[in-house]
Tab-separated table of N, CA and C in Angstrom:
chain	number	residue	atom	x	y	z
A	1430	MET	N	-12.071	-2.338	-27.058
A	1430	MET	CA	-11.753	-1.086	-27.399
A	1430	MET	C	-10.647	-1.053	-28.388
A	1431	LEU	N	-10.905	-0.366	-29.433
A	1431	LEU	CA	-9.923	-0.512	-30.539
A	1431	LEU	C	-9.090	1.052	-30.290
A	1432	ALA	N	-7.959	0.719	-30.281
A	1432	ALA	CA	-7.081	2.178	-30.238
A	1432	ALA	C	-7.085	2.864	-31.474
A	1433	ASN	N	-6.895	4.206	-31.495
A	1433	ASN	CA	-6.916	5.274	-32.439
A	1433	ASN	C	-5.591	5.926	-32.121
A	1434	PRO	N	-4.927	6.763	-33.139
A	1434	PRO	CA	-3.691	7.191	-33.005
A	1434	PRO	C	-3.855	8.308	-31.650
A	1435	LYS	N	-5.054	8.681	-31.383
A	1435	LYS	CA	-5.018	9.626	-30.272
A	1435	LYS	C	-5.431	9.110	-29.072
A	1436	THR	N	-5.158	7.887	-28.917
A	1436	THR	CA	-5.546	6.962	-27.421
A	1436	THR	C	-4.796	7.332	-26.339
A	1437	ASP	N	-5.344	7.760	-25.249
A	1437	ASP	CA	-4.487	8.269	-24.226
A	1437	ASP	C	-4.336	7.189	-23.383
A	1438	TRP	N	-3.281	6.543	-23.508
A	1438	TRP	CA	-2.929	5.021	-22.885
A	1438	TRP	C	-2.966	5.343	-21.189
A	1439	THR	N	-2.450	6.442	-20.932
A	1439	THR	CA	-2.322	6.668	-19.373
A	1439	THR	C	-3.608	6.643	-18.897
A	1440	MET	N	-4.829	7.346	-19.307
A	1440	MET	CA	-5.823	7.446	-18.606
A	1440	MET	C	-6.629	6.103	-18.855
A	1441	MET	N	-6.595	5.400	-19.829
A	1441	MET	CA	-7.151	4.306	-20.068
A	1441	MET	C	-6.619	3.295	-19.088
A	1442	ALA	N	-5.483	3.066	-19.059
A	1442	ALA	CA	-4.904	2.145	-18.033
A	1442	ALA	C	-5.158	2.804	-16.477
A	1443	ILE	N	-5.524	4.059	-16.208
A	1443	ILE	CA	-5.837	4.185	-14.777
A	1443	ILE	C	-7.323	3.851	-14.597
A	1444	ASN	N	-8.122	4.124	-15.624
A	1444	ASN	CA	-9.557	3.710	-15.586
A	1444	ASN	C	-9.868	2.255	-15.724
A	1445	SER	N	-9.142	1.687	-16.489
A	1445	SER	CA	-9.531	0.123	-16.394
A	1445	SER	C	-8.278	-0.505	-16.954
A	1446	HIS	N	-7.709	-1.203	-16.010
A	1446	HIS	CA	-6.460	-2.214	-16.325
A	1446	HIS	C	-6.854	-3.425	-17.525
A	1447	PHE	N	-8.085	-3.946	-17.349
A	1447	PHE	CA	-8.676	-5.061	-18.224
A	1447	PHE	C	-8.626	-4.391	-19.604
A	1448	GLN	N	-9.434	-3.216	-19.722
A	1448	GLN	CA	-9.587	-2.607	-21.343
A	1448	GLN	C	-8.296	-2.287	-21.731
A	1449	THR	N	-7.372	-1.790	-20.965
A	1449	THR	CA	-6.031	-1.517	-21.596
A	1449	THR	C	-5.379	-2.890	-22.047
A	1450	ALA	N	-5.511	-3.847	-21.291
A	1450	ALA	CA	-4.868	-5.090	-21.756
A	1450	ALA	C	-5.465	-5.878	-23.006
A	1451	GLU	N	-6.824	-5.778	-22.871
A	1451	GLU	CA	-7.546	-6.051	-24.101
A	1451	GLU	C	-7.075	-5.388	-25.444
A	1452	ALA	N	-7.343	-4.011	-25.265
A	1452	ALA	CA	-6.809	-3.249	-26.349
A	1452	ALA	C	-5.274	-3.663	-26.790
A	1453	ALA	N	-4.590	-3.880	-25.819
A	1453	ALA	CA	-2.970	-4.268	-26.085
A	1453	ALA	C	-2.861	-5.549	-27.002
A	1454	GLN	N	-3.849	-6.243	-26.499
A	1454	GLN	CA	-3.763	-7.685	-27.328
A	1454	GLN	C	-4.242	-7.457	-28.589
A	1455	THR	N	-5.580	-6.678	-28.678
A	1455	THR	CA	-6.057	-6.516	-30.138
A	1455	THR	C	-4.835	-5.955	-31.075
A	1456	LEU	N	-3.972	-4.839	-30.540
A	1456	LEU	CA	-3.182	-4.480	-31.283
A	1456	LEU	C	-2.020	-5.057	-31.707
A	1457	LEU	N	-1.608	-6.290	-31.054
A	1457	LEU	CA	-0.686	-7.258	-30.815
A	1457	LEU	C	-1.135	-8.066	-31.939
A	1458	LEU	N	-2.280	-8.573	-31.961
A	1458	LEU	CA	-2.909	-9.256	-33.023
A	1458	LEU	C	-2.771	-8.612	-34.607
A	1459	GLN	N	-3.105	-7.324	-34.641
A	1459	GLN	CA	-3.167	-6.466	-35.517
A	1459	GLN	C	-1.781	-6.046	-36.168
A	1460	GLY	N	-0.864	-6.580	-35.492
A	1460	GLY	CA	0.426	-6.354	-35.849
A	1460	GLY	C	1.001	-4.853	-35.320
A	1461	GLN	N	0.085	-4.157	-34.648
A	1461	GLN	CA	0.621	-2.610	-34.334
A	1461	GLN	C	1.499	-2.717	-33.042
A	1462	THR	N	2.740	-3.285	-33.077
A	1462	THR	CA	3.664	-3.434	-32.056
A	1462	THR	C	3.992	-2.173	-31.141
A	1463	GLU	N	4.175	-1.133	-31.948
A	1463	GLU	CA	4.522	-0.049	-31.171
A	1463	GLU	C	3.386	0.635	-30.499
A	1464	GLU	N	2.181	0.608	-30.946
A	1464	GLU	CA	1.103	0.949	-30.261
A	1464	GLU	C	0.738	-0.105	-28.892
A	1465	ALA	N	1.066	-1.092	-29.429
A	1465	ALA	CA	0.886	-2.065	-27.966
A	1465	ALA	C	1.841	-1.890	-27.223
A	1466	LYS	N	2.995	-1.529	-27.461
A	1466	LYS	CA	4.072	-1.313	-26.331
A	1466	LYS	C	3.604	-0.018	-25.545
A	1467	ALA	N	2.927	0.908	-26.256
A	1467	ALA	CA	2.632	2.057	-25.392
A	1467	ALA	C	1.659	1.595	-24.646
A	1468	ALA	N	0.703	0.975	-24.969
A	1468	ALA	CA	-0.457	0.468	-24.197
A	1468	ALA	C	-0.121	-0.218	-22.765
A	1469	LEU	N	0.759	-1.157	-23.062
A	1469	LEU	CA	1.533	-2.047	-22.258
A	1469	LEU	C	2.170	-1.089	-21.111
A	1470	ASN	N	2.932	-0.266	-21.523
A	1470	ASN	CA	3.768	0.469	-20.587
A	1470	ASN	C	3.126	1.435	-19.781
A	1471	ALA	N	1.990	1.905	-20.202
A	1471	ALA	CA	0.926	2.804	-19.459
A	1471	ALA	C	0.182	1.872	-18.462
A	1472	LEU	N	0.074	0.605	-18.867
A	1472	LEU	CA	-0.679	-0.515	-18.202
A	1472	LEU	C	0.367	-0.851	-16.986
A	1473	VAL	N	1.454	-1.029	-17.407
A	1473	VAL	CA	2.462	-1.426	-16.086
A	1473	VAL	C	2.592	-0.219	-15.185
A	1474	GLU	N	2.574	0.828	-15.655
A	1474	GLU	CA	2.904	2.139	-14.618
A	1474	GLU	C	1.446	2.089	-13.774
A	1475	ALA	N	0.400	2.020	-14.463
A	1475	ALA	CA	-0.887	2.327	-13.638
A	1475	ALA	C	-1.014	1.112	-12.427
A	1476	MET	N	-0.529	-0.028	-12.896
A	1476	MET	CA	-0.569	-1.140	-11.936
A	1476	MET	C	0.499	-1.045	-10.950
A	1477	SER	N	1.690	-0.607	-11.043
A	1477	SER	CA	2.755	-0.248	-10.086
A	1477	SER	C	2.196	0.766	-9.301
A	1478	ARG	N	1.906	1.852	-10.003
A	1478	ARG	CA	1.029	3.064	-8.789
A	1478	ARG	C	0.024	2.296	-8.059
A	1479	SER	N	-0.971	1.856	-8.732
A	1479	SER	CA	-1.776	1.015	-7.468
A	1479	SER	C	-1.291	0.129	-6.307
A	1480	GLU	N	-0.202	-0.707	-6.855
A	1480	GLU	CA	0.624	-1.532	-5.682
A	1480	GLU	C	1.281	-0.584	-4.644
A	1481	ARG	N	1.983	0.425	-5.386
A	1481	ARG	CA	2.517	1.308	-4.310
A	1481	ARG	C	1.556	1.968	-3.308
A	1482	GLN	N	0.274	2.530	-4.048
A	1482	GLN	CA	-0.624	3.284	-3.085
A	1482	GLN	C	-1.427	2.130	-2.036
A	1483	ALA	N	-1.346	0.837	-2.537
A	1483	ALA	CA	-1.954	0.117	-1.454
A	1483	ALA	C	-0.856	-0.177	-0.375
A	1484	LEU	N	0.365	-0.425	-0.821
A	1484	LEU	CA	1.407	-0.526	0.356
A	1484	LEU	C	1.451	0.586	1.435
A	1485	LYS	N	1.382	1.732	0.709
A	1485	LYS	CA	1.288	3.085	1.447
A	1485	LYS	C	-0.127	2.974	2.563
A	1486	SER	N	-0.969	2.510	1.890
A	1486	SER	CA	-2.406	2.596	2.660
A	1486	SER	C	-2.052	1.591	4.051
A	1487	GLN	N	-1.488	0.153	3.426
A	1487	GLN	CA	-1.359	-0.734	4.506
A	1487	GLN	C	-0.341	-0.216	5.785
A	1488	LEU	N	0.741	0.507	5.156
A	1488	LEU	CA	1.645	0.849	6.175
A	1488	LEU	C	1.069	1.529	7.316
A	1489	THR	N	0.380	2.887	6.714
A	1489	THR	CA	-0.305	3.670	7.607
A	1489	THR	C	-1.260	2.937	8.789
A	1490	ARG	N	-2.205	1.946	7.932
A	1490	ARG	CA	-3.002	1.135	8.948
A	1490	ARG	C	-2.303	0.428	9.978
A	1491	LEU	N	-1.134	-0.262	9.389
A	1491	LEU	CA	-0.361	-1.061	10.648
A	1491	LEU	C	0.250	-0.041	11.623
A	1492	MET	N	0.675	0.931	11.200
A	1492	MET	CA	1.312	2.051	12.102
A	1492	MET	C	0.009	2.439	13.139
A	1493	MET	N	-1.177	2.743	12.578
A	1493	MET	CA	-1.935	3.502	13.642
A	1493	MET	C	-2.416	2.386	14.341
A	1494	HIS	N	-2.390	1.061	14.145
A	1494	HIS	CA	-2.970	0.321	15.034
A	1494	HIS	C	-1.829	-0.301	15.955
A	1495	ILE	N	-0.448	-0.024	15.913
A	1495	ILE	CA	0.439	-0.074	16.694
A	1495	ILE	C	0.439	0.955	17.582
A	1496	ILE	N	0.242	2.219	17.151
A	1496	ILE	CA	0.222	3.387	17.971
A	1496	ILE	C	-1.196	3.474	18.911
A	1497	LYS	N	-2.312	2.966	18.652
A	1497	LYS	CA	-3.150	2.659	19.424
A	1497	LYS	C	-2.998	1.598	20.630
A	1498	TRP	N	-2.165	0.663	20.047
A	1498	TRP	CA	-1.649	-0.835	21.100
A	1498	TRP	C	-0.923	0.160	22.197
A	1499	LYS	N	0.064	0.763	21.853
A	1499	LYS	CA	0.947	1.223	22.747
A	1499	LYS	C	0.377	2.504	23.440
A	1500	THR	N	-0.148	3.236	23.043
A	1500	THR	CA	-1.068	4.335	23.743
A	1500	THR	C	-2.162	3.884	24.875
A	1501	GLN	N	-2.765	2.685	24.280
A	1501	GLN	CA	-3.993	2.695	25.216
A	1501	GLN	C	-4.081	0.950	25.636
A	1502	PRO	N	-3.218	0.377	26.170
A	1502	PRO	CA	-2.739	-0.632	26.802
A	1502	PRO	C	-3.950	-1.375	27.227
A	1503	ASN	N	-4.820	-0.572	28.144
A	1503	ASN	CA	-5.994	-1.027	28.753
A	1503	ASN	C	-7.194	-1.311	27.639
A	1504	LYS	N	-6.872	-0.834	26.636
A	1504	LYS	CA	-8.062	-0.909	25.624
A	1504	LYS	C	-7.835	-1.847	24.359
A	1505	ARG	N	-6.753	-2.605	24.543
A	1505	ARG	CA	-6.283	-3.737	23.554
A	1505	ARG	C	-7.032	-4.571	23.283
A	1506	SER	N	-7.210	-5.024	22.065
A	1506	SER	CA	-8.438	-5.945	21.514
A	1506	SER	C	-7.787	-6.886	20.501
A	1507	ARG	N	-8.351	-7.975	20.527
A	1507	ARG	CA	-8.131	-9.158	19.336
A	1507	ARG	C	-8.031	-8.308	17.974
A	1508	SER	N	-8.970	-7.499	17.750
A	1508	SER	CA	-9.200	-7.059	16.496
A	1508	SER	C	-7.946	-5.888	16.152
A	1509	TRP	N	-7.134	-5.494	17.061
A	1509	TRP	CA	-6.059	-4.870	16.722
A	1509	TRP	C	-5.064	-5.689	16.375
A	1510	ILE	N	-5.038	-6.871	17.083
A	1510	ILE	CA	-3.819	-7.876	16.661
A	1510	ILE	C	-4.264	-8.321	15.108
A	1511	VAL	N	-5.500	-8.606	15.013
A	1511	VAL	CA	-5.975	-9.214	13.681
A	1511	VAL	C	-5.193	-8.137	12.637
A	1512	SER	N	-5.470	-6.951	12.837
A	1512	SER	CA	-5.404	-5.835	12.017
A	1512	SER	C	-3.969	-5.548	11.694
A	1513	ILE	N	-3.053	-5.758	12.833
A	1513	ILE	CA	-1.650	-5.670	12.816
A	1513	ILE	C	-1.000	-6.878	11.685
A	1514	LEU	N	-1.637	-8.124	12.036
A	1514	LEU	CA	-1.198	-9.181	11.109
A	1514	LEU	C	-1.561	-9.252	9.844
A	1515	ASP	N	-3.084	-8.640	9.634
A	1515	ASP	CA	-3.398	-8.662	8.267
A	1515	ASP	C	-2.789	-7.663	7.291
A	1516	ALA	N	-2.184	-6.268	7.961
A	1516	ALA	CA	-1.794	-5.334	7.366
A	1516	ALA	C	0.002	-5.568	6.977
A	1517	ARG	N	0.434	-6.505	8.188
A	1517	ARG	CA	1.905	-7.073	7.670
A	1517	ARG	C	1.959	-8.171	6.426
A	1518	ASP	N	0.766	-8.914	6.425
A	1518	ASP	CA	0.672	-10.013	5.524
A	1518	ASP	C	0.392	-9.105	4.129
A	1519	ALA	N	-0.425	-8.175	3.998
A	1519	ALA	CA	-0.792	-7.593	2.811
A	1519	ALA	C	0.483	-6.748	2.253
A	1520	ILE	N	1.458	-6.135	3.265
A	1520	ILE	CA	2.646	-5.474	2.516
A	1520	ILE	C	3.525	-6.621	2.295
A	1521	GLU	N	3.668	-7.874	2.753
A	1521	GLU	CA	4.340	-8.967	2.310
A	1521	GLU	C	4.090	-9.483	1.021
A	1522	GLU	N	2.869	-9.636	0.716
A	1522	GLU	CA	2.248	-10.040	-0.384
A	1522	GLU	C	2.488	-9.075	-1.566
A	1523	SER	N	2.315	-7.758	-1.406
A	1523	SER	CA	2.627	-6.828	-2.277
A	1523	SER	C	4.242	-6.702	-2.646
A	1524	GLN	N	4.984	-6.965	-1.559
A	1524	GLN	CA	6.581	-7.289	-1.828
A	1524	GLN	C	6.688	-8.333	-2.736
A	1525	GLU	N	6.064	-9.596	-2.522
A	1525	GLU	CA	6.412	-10.579	-3.237
A	1525	GLU	C	6.111	-10.495	-4.888
A	1526	GLU	N	4.739	-9.738	-4.982
A	1526	GLU	CA	4.195	-9.258	-6.405
A	1526	GLU	C	5.188	-8.480	-6.967
A	1527	MET	N	5.638	-7.318	-6.299
A	1527	MET	CA	6.440	-6.261	-6.836
A	1527	MET	C	7.954	-5.982	-5.914
A	1528	PRO	N	8.792	-6.861	-6.291
A	1528	PRO	CA	10.165	-6.857	-5.480
A	1528	PRO	C	10.676	-5.394	-5.245
A	1529	SER	N	10.051	-4.333	-6.163
A	1529	SER	CA	10.925	-3.013	-6.092
A	1529	SER	C	10.119	-2.151	-4.786
A	1530	LEU	N	9.141	-2.900	-4.128
A	1530	LEU	CA	8.539	-2.287	-2.776
A	1530	LEU	C	9.248	-2.783	-1.717
A	1531	ASN	N	10.492	-2.619	-1.865
A	1531	ASN	CA	11.385	-3.313	-0.778
A	1531	ASN	C	11.542	-2.515	0.421
A	1532	ARG	N	12.417	-2.821	1.514
A	1532	ARG	CA	12.539	-2.027	2.433
A	1532	ARG	C	12.966	-0.510	2.066
A	1533	GLU	N	13.939	-0.333	1.279
A	1533	GLU	CA	14.165	1.006	0.709
A	1533	GLU	C	12.911	1.738	0.578
A	1534	PHE	N	12.218	1.219	-0.282
A	1534	PHE	CA	10.615	1.984	-0.593
A	1534	PHE	C	10.276	2.290	0.475
A	1535	ILE	N	9.744	1.293	1.457
A	1535	ILE	CA	9.036	1.590	2.743
A	1535	ILE	C	9.605	2.634	3.535
A	1536	GLU	N	10.941	2.817	3.867
A	1536	GLU	CA	11.756	3.601	4.603
A	1536	GLU	C	11.517	5.080	3.791
A	1537	ALA	N	11.316	5.006	2.740
A	1537	ALA	CA	11.053	6.436	1.934
A	1537	ALA	C	9.572	7.065	2.250
A	1538	LEU	N	8.855	6.144	2.719
A	1538	LEU	CA	7.199	6.346	2.964
A	1538	LEU	C	7.163	6.622	4.521
A	1539	TRP	N	8.183	6.296	5.296
A	1539	TRP	CA	7.891	6.041	6.668
A	1539	TRP	C	7.456	7.102	7.394
A	1540	GLU	N	8.217	8.367	7.416
A	1540	GLU	CA	7.822	9.420	8.041
A	1540	GLU	C	6.159	10.116	7.651
A	1541	GLN	N	6.148	10.049	6.462
A	1541	GLN	CA	4.711	10.687	6.099
A	1541	GLN	C	3.660	9.407	6.439
A	1542	SER	N	3.850	8.259	6.467
A	1542	SER	CA	3.063	7.263	6.934
A	1542	SER	C	2.819	7.376	8.425
A	1543	PHE	N	3.802	7.475	9.115
A	1543	PHE	CA	3.563	7.643	10.501
A	1543	PHE	C	2.812	8.901	10.742
A	1544	ILE	N	3.040	10.152	10.370
A	1544	ILE	CA	2.407	11.356	10.615
A	1544	ILE	C	0.708	10.912	10.286
A	1545	LYS	N	0.397	10.163	9.252
A	1545	LYS	CA	-0.975	10.025	9.147
A	1545	LYS	C	-1.509	8.987	10.059
A	1546	ALA	N	-0.668	8.190	10.061
A	1546	ALA	CA	-1.162	6.952	11.118
A	1546	ALA	C	-1.416	7.592	12.689
A	1547	LYS	N	-0.592	8.330	13.175
A	1547	LYS	CA	-0.807	9.020	14.285
A	1547	LYS	C	-2.058	9.735	14.502
A	1548	ARG	N	-2.278	10.761	13.292
A	1548	ARG	CA	-3.307	11.705	13.308
A	1548	ARG	C	-4.815	10.743	13.389
A	1549	LYS	N	-4.668	9.572	12.457
A	1549	LYS	CA	-5.822	8.690	12.627
A	1549	LYS	C	-5.901	7.910	13.819
A	1550	ALA	N	-4.816	7.772	14.528
A	1550	ALA	CA	-5.000	6.822	15.546
A	1550	ALA	C	-5.643	7.898	16.925
A	1551	GLU	N	-5.209	9.086	16.715
A	1551	GLU	CA	-5.490	9.857	17.992
A	1551	GLU	C	-6.958	10.391	17.653
A	1552	ALA	N	-7.555	10.479	16.239
A	1552	ALA	CA	-9.067	10.602	16.002
A	1552	ALA	C	-9.711	9.249	16.312
A	1553	GLU	N	-9.278	8.254	16.392
A	1553	GLU	CA	-9.940	7.136	16.843
A	1553	GLU	C	-9.916	6.770	18.387
A	1554	MET	N	-8.893	7.036	18.937
A	1554	MET	CA	-8.876	6.953	20.493
A	1554	MET	C	-9.550	8.107	21.022
A	1555	ASN	N	-9.690	9.452	20.377
A	1555	ASN	CA	-10.219	10.503	20.931
A	1555	ASN	C	-9.143	11.270	21.872
A	1556	CYS	N	-7.843	11.073	21.755
A	1556	CYS	CA	-6.814	11.695	22.873
A	1556	CYS	C	-5.594	11.656	22.016
A	1557	LYS	N	-4.682	12.232	22.606
A	1557	LYS	CA	-3.219	12.551	21.892
A	1557	LYS	C	-2.502	11.520	22.343
A	1558	SER	N	-1.354	11.087	21.631
A	1558	SER	CA	-0.451	9.964	21.853
A	1558	SER	C	0.884	10.539	22.245
A	1559	SER	N	1.532	10.014	23.044
A	1559	SER	CA	2.862	10.543	23.220
A	1559	SER	C	3.882	9.858	22.544
A	1560	ILE	N	3.562	8.865	21.483
A	1560	ILE	CA	4.477	8.301	20.734
A	1560	ILE	C	4.991	9.149	19.455
A	1561	SER	N	6.258	9.183	19.531
A	1561	SER	CA	6.996	10.282	18.762
A	1561	SER	C	7.353	9.638	17.221
A	1562	SER	N	7.659	8.336	17.269
A	1562	SER	CA	8.095	7.530	16.329
A	1562	SER	C	7.903	6.189	16.371
A	1563	LEU	N	8.171	5.351	15.530
A	1563	LEU	CA	8.097	4.025	15.347
A	1563	LEU	C	9.202	3.424	14.819
A	1564	ALA	N	9.868	2.343	15.402
A	1564	ALA	CA	11.118	1.522	14.791
A	1564	ALA	C	10.612	0.634	13.940
A	1565	TRP	N	11.486	0.272	12.836
A	1565	TRP	CA	11.113	-0.821	12.117
A	1565	TRP	C	10.747	-2.167	12.937
A	1566	GLU	N	11.614	-2.499	13.976
A	1566	GLU	CA	11.482	-3.724	14.717
A	1566	GLU	C	10.176	-3.560	14.990
A	1567	GLU	N	9.506	-2.531	15.584
A	1567	GLU	CA	8.163	-2.305	16.355
A	1567	GLU	C	7.139	-2.645	15.391
A	1568	VAL	N	7.091	-2.143	14.079
A	1568	VAL	CA	6.290	-2.357	13.047
A	1568	VAL	C	6.424	-3.498	12.347
A	1569	PHE	N	7.345	-4.346	12.225
A	1569	PHE	CA	7.406	-5.425	11.351
A	1569	PHE	C	7.982	-6.531	12.142
A	1570	GLU	N	8.628	-6.417	13.245
A	1570	GLU	CA	9.154	-7.762	13.783
A	1570	GLU	C	8.638	-8.039	15.296
A	1571	ASP	N	8.118	-7.071	15.998
A	1571	ASP	CA	7.501	-7.133	17.466
A	1571	ASP	C	6.200	-7.996	17.372
A	1572	GLU	N	5.926	-8.961	18.269
A	1572	GLU	CA	4.897	-9.865	18.555
A	1572	GLU	C	3.694	-8.818	19.217
A	1573	TYR	N	2.544	-8.904	18.806
A	1573	TYR	CA	1.388	-8.274	19.542
A	1573	TYR	C	0.542	-9.321	19.823
A	1574	VAL	N	0.708	-9.714	21.177
A	1574	VAL	CA	-0.291	-10.857	21.760
A	1574	VAL	C	-0.872	-10.371	22.926
A	1575	GLY	N	-1.621	-11.400	23.217
A	1575	GLY	CA	-2.067	-11.293	24.662
A	1575	GLY	C	-3.520	-10.766	24.645
A	1576	MET	N	-4.178	-11.103	25.447
A	1576	MET	CA	-5.591	-10.748	26.277
A	1576	MET	C	-5.824	-11.007	27.354
């Protein structure tokens, strides 16, 4: 896809990271460095937005399974343990890819993610949970084992 002066790089980057990268490469080959910079800036922003959203989703999923684990100990399953480990791994991988997704970033999402996680856990369990908060250690450090 060739760029024109009215290219909306933000929309293109949201719709296709690959097409945006290809267009930026073409612009660079054509010597249009300023337009290529605009494309690359939009691409970086879109990709970081995707990573942030993925981390938020994983944090919510992780908290949801921990809430279920704590609320219904008699229904604990290996799949809950695997989900907890998978979410922790996905968050760690996101942090390796984007160091800005650090503890401070996660803590800024904490309350909102907990509220969503509790709502989803209660819907899945079909009961209310008395869990009113989760500590960092419970989410990222405690071991969930046994069966």
